[in-house]
PDB file of C-alpha atoms in Angstrom:
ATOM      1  CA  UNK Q   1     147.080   1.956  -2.653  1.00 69.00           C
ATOM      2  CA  UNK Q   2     147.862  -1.698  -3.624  1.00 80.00           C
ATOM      3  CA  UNK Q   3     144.210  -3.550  -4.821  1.00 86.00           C
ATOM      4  CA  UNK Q   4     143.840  -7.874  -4.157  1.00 86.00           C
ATOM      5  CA  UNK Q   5     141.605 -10.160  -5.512  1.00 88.00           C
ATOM      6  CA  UNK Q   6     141.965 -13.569  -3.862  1.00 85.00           C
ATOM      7  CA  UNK Q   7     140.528 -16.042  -6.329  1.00 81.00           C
ATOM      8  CA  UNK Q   8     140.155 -19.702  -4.681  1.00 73.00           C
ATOM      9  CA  UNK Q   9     140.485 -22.604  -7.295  1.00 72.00           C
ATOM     10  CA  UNK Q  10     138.508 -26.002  -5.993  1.00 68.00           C
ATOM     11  CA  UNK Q  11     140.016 -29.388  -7.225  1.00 70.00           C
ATOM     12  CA  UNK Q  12     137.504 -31.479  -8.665  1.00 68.00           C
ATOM     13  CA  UNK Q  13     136.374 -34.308  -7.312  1.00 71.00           C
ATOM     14  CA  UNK Q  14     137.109 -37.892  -9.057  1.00 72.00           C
ATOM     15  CA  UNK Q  15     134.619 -39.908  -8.932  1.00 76.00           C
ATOM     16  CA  UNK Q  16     135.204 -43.626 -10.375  1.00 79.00           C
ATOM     17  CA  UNK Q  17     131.939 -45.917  -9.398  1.00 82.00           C
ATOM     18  CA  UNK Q  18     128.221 -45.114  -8.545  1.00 86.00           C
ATOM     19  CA  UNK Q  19     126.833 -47.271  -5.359  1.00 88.00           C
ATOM     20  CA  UNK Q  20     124.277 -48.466  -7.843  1.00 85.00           C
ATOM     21  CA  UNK Q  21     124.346 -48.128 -11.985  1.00 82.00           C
ATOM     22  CA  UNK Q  22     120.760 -49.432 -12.881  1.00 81.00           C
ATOM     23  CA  UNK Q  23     117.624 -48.457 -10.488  1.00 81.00           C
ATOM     24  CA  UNK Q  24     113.956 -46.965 -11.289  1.00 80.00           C
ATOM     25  CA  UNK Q  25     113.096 -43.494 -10.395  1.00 83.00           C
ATOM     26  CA  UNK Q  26     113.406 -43.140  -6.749  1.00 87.00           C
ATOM     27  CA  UNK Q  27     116.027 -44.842  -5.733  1.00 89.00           C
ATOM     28  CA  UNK Q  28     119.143 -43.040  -4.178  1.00 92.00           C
ATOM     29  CA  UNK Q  29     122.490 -43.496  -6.225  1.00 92.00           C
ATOM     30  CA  UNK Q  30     125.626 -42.325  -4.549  1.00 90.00           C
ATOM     31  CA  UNK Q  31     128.768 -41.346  -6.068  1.00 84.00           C
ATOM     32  CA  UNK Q  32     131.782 -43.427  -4.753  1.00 81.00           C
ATOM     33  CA  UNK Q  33     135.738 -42.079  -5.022  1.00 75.00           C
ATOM     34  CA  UNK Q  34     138.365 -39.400  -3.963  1.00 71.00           C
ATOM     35  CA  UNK Q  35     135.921 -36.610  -2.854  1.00 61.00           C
ATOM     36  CA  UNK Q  36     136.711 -32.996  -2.025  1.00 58.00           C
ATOM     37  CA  UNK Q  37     133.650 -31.725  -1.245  1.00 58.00           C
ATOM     38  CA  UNK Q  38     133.754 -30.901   2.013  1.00 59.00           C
ATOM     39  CA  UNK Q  39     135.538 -27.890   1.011  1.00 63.00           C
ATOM     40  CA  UNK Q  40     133.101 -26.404  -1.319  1.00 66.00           C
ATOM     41  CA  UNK Q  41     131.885 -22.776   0.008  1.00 66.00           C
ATOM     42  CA  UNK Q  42     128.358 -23.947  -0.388  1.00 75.00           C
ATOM     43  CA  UNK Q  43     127.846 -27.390  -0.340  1.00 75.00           C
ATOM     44  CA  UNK Q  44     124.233 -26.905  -0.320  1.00 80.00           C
ATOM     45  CA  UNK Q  45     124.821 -25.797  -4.604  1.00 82.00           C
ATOM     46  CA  UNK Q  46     125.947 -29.352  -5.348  1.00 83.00           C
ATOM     47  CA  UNK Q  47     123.338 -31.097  -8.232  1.00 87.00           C
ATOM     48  CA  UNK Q  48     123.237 -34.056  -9.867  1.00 88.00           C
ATOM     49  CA  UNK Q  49     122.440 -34.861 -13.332  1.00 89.00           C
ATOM     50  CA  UNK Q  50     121.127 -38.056 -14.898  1.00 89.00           C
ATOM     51  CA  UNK Q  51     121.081 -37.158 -18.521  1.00 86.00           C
ATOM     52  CA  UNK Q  52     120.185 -33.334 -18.766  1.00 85.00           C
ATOM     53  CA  UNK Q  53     117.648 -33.804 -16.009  1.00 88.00           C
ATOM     54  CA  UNK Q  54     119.369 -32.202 -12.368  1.00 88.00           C
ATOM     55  CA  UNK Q  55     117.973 -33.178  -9.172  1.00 90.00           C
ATOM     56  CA  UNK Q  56     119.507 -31.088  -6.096  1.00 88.00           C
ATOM     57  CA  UNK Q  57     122.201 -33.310  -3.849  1.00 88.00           C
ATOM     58  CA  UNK Q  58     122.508 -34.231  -0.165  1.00 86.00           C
ATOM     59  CA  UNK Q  59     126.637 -34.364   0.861  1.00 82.00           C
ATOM     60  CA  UNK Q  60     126.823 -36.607   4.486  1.00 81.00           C
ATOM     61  CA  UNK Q  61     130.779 -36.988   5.031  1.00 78.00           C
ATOM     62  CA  UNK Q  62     131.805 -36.367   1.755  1.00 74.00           C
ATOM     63  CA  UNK Q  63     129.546 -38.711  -0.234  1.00 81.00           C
ATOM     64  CA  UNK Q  64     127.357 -37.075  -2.484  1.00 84.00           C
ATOM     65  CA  UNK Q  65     123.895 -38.840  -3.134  1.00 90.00           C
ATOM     66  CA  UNK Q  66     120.997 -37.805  -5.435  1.00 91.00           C
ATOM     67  CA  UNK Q  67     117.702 -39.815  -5.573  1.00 92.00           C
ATOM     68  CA  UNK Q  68     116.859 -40.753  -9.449  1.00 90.00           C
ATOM     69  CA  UNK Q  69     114.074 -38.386 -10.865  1.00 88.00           C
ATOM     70  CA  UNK Q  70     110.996 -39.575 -11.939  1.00 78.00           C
ATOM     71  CA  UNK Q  71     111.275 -37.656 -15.618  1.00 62.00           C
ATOM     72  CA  UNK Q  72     112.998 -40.407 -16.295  1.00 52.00           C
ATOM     73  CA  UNK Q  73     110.544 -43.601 -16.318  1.00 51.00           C
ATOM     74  CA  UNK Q  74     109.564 -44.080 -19.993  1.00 56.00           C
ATOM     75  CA  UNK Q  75     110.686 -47.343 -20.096  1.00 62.00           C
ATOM     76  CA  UNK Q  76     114.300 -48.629 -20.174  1.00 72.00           C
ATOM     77  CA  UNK Q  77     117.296 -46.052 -21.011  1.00 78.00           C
ATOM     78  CA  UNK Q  78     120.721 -45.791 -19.936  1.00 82.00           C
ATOM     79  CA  UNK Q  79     121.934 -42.282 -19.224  1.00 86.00           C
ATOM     80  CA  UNK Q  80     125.369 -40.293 -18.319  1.00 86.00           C
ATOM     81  CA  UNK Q  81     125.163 -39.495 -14.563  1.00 87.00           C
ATOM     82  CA  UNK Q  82     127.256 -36.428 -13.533  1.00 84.00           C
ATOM     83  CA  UNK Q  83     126.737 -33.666 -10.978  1.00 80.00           C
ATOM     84  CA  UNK Q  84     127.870 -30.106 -10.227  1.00 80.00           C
ATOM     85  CA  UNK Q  85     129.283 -27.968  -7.421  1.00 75.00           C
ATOM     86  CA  UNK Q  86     126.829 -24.915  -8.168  1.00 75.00           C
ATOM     87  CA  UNK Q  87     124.236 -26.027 -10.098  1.00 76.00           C
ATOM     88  CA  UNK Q  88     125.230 -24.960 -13.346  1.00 75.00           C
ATOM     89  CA  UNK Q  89     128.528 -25.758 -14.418  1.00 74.00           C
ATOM     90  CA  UNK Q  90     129.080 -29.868 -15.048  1.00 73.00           C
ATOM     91  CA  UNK Q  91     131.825 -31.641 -13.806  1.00 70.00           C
ATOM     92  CA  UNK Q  92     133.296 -33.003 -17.304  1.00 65.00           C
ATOM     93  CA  UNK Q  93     132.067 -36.614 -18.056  1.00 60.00           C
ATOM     94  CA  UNK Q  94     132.949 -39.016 -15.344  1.00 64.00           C
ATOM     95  CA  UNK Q  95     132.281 -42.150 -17.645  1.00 76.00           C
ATOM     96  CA  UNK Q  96     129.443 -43.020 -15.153  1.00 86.00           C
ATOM     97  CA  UNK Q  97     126.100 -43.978 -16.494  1.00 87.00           C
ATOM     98  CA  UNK Q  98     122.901 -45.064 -14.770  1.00 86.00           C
ATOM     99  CA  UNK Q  99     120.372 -47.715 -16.350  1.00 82.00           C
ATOM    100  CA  UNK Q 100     116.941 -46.690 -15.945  1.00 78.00           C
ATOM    101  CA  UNK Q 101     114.402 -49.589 -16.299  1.00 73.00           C
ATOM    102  CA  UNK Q 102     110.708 -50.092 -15.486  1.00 67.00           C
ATOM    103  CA  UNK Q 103     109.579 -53.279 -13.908  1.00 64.00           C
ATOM    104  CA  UNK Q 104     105.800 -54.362 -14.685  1.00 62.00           C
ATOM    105  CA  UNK Q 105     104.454 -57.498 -13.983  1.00 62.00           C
ATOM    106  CA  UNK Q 106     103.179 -59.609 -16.464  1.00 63.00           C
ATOM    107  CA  UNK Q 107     102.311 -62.870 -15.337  1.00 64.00           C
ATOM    108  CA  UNK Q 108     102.573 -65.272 -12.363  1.00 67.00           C
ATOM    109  CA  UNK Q 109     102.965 -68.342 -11.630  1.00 69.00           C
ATOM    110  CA  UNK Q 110     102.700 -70.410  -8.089  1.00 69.00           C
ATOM    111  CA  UNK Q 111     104.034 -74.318  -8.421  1.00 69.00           C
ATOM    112  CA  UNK Q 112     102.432 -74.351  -4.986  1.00 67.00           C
ATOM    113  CA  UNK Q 113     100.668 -72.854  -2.220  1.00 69.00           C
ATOM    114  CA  UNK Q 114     103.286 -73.898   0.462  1.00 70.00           C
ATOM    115  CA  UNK Q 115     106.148 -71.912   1.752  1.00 72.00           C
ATOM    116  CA  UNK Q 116     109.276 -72.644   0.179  1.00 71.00           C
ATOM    117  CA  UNK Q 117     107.626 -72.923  -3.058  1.00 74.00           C
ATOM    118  CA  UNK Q 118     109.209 -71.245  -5.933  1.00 76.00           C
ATOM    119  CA  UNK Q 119     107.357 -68.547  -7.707  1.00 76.00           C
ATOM    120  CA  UNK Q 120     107.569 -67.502 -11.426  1.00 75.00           C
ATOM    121  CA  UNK Q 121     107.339 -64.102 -12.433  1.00 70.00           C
ATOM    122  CA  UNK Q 122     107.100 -62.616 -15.807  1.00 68.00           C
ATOM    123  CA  UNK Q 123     108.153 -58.855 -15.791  1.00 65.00           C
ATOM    124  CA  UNK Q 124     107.814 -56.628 -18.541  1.00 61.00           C
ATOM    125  CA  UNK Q 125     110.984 -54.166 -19.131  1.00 59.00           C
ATOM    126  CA  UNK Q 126     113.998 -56.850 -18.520  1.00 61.00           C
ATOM    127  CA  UNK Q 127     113.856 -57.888 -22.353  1.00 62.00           C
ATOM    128  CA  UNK Q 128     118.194 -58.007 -23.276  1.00 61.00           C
ATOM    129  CA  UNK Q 129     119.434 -56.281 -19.937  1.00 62.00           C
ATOM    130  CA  UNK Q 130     121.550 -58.534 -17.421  1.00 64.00           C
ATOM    131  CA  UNK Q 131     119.681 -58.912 -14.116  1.00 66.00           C
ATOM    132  CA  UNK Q 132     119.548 -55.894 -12.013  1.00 62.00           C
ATOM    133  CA  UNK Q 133     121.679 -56.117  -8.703  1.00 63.00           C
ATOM    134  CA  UNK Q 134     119.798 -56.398  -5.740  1.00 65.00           C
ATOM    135  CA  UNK Q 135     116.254 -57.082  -7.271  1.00 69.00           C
ATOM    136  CA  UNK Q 136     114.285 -59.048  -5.085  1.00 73.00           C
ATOM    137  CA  UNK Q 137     110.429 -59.901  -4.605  1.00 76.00           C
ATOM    138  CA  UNK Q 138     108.596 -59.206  -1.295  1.00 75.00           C
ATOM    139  CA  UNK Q 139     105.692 -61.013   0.070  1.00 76.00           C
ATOM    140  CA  UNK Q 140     104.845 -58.974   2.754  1.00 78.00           C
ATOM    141  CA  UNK Q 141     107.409 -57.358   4.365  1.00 82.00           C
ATOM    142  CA  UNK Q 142     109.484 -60.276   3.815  1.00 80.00           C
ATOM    143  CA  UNK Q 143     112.258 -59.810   1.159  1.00 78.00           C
ATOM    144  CA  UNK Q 144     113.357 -62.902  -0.983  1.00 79.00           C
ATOM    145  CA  UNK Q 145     116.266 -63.620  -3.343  1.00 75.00           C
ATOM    146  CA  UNK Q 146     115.580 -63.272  -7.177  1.00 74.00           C
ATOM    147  CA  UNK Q 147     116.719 -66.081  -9.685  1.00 68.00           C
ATOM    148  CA  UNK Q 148     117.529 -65.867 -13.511  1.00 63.00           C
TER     149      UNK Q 148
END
């Protein structure tokens, strides 16, 4: 009697670019590039990991996207940011890192009352980094655009 063991090999995925590199805890980063996923006998195994801290994955249509953990908020740090399809075993090193910084406000500074008017801020945890894509400053629900 003849005996078979099928064993199914997975390409990995490449990934080449994160949606965002530099965030605070909470915010979702999502890996960008040739993604085959889909595939994976149990999608719902797929975990990220900033640093050596994993956070568990959502996949929606072959993007994978993992919301930054809070372990990670002890002021500014810039970690490796790689993932796994079952939790334990990393993907090798996908060159990817993630800057982690904490925003605290130290200061402000109105050179008027009046709409328009520009507003200085002084925030505490910028010190040396290159402005953060996408920061902005809301007053209200109103979003504005943030200058250097």
């Amino acid at each position: 009697m003849d005996s078979f063991v099928i064993i199914t090999v997975f390409e990995p995925p490449v990934f080449n670019k994160l949606d965002i590199n530099s965030g605070q805890a909470g915010d979702a980063v999502s890996f960008l590039g040739s993604i085959f996923l889909m595939r994976l006998p149990q999608p719902e195994l797929i975990t990220c990991f900033f640093g050596d801290v994993s956070v568990v994955a959502m996949l929606t249509n072959g993007v994978v996207t993992c919301v930054a953990p809070s372990q990670l908020t002890q002021g500014t740090q810039q970690v490796a940011v790689t993932f796994s399809g079952n939790r334990d075993d990393k993907y090798p090193s996908t060159g990817l890192d993630f800057l982690y910084f904490t925003l605290r406000a130290t200061g402000l500074k109105f050179s008027s009352l009046a709409g328009g008017s520009i507003v200085t801020l002084a925030i505490d945890g910028l010190a040396g980094l290159p402005m953060p894509p996408g920061l902005s400053c809301f007053f209200g629900d109103e979003a504005t655009s943030v200058y250097e």
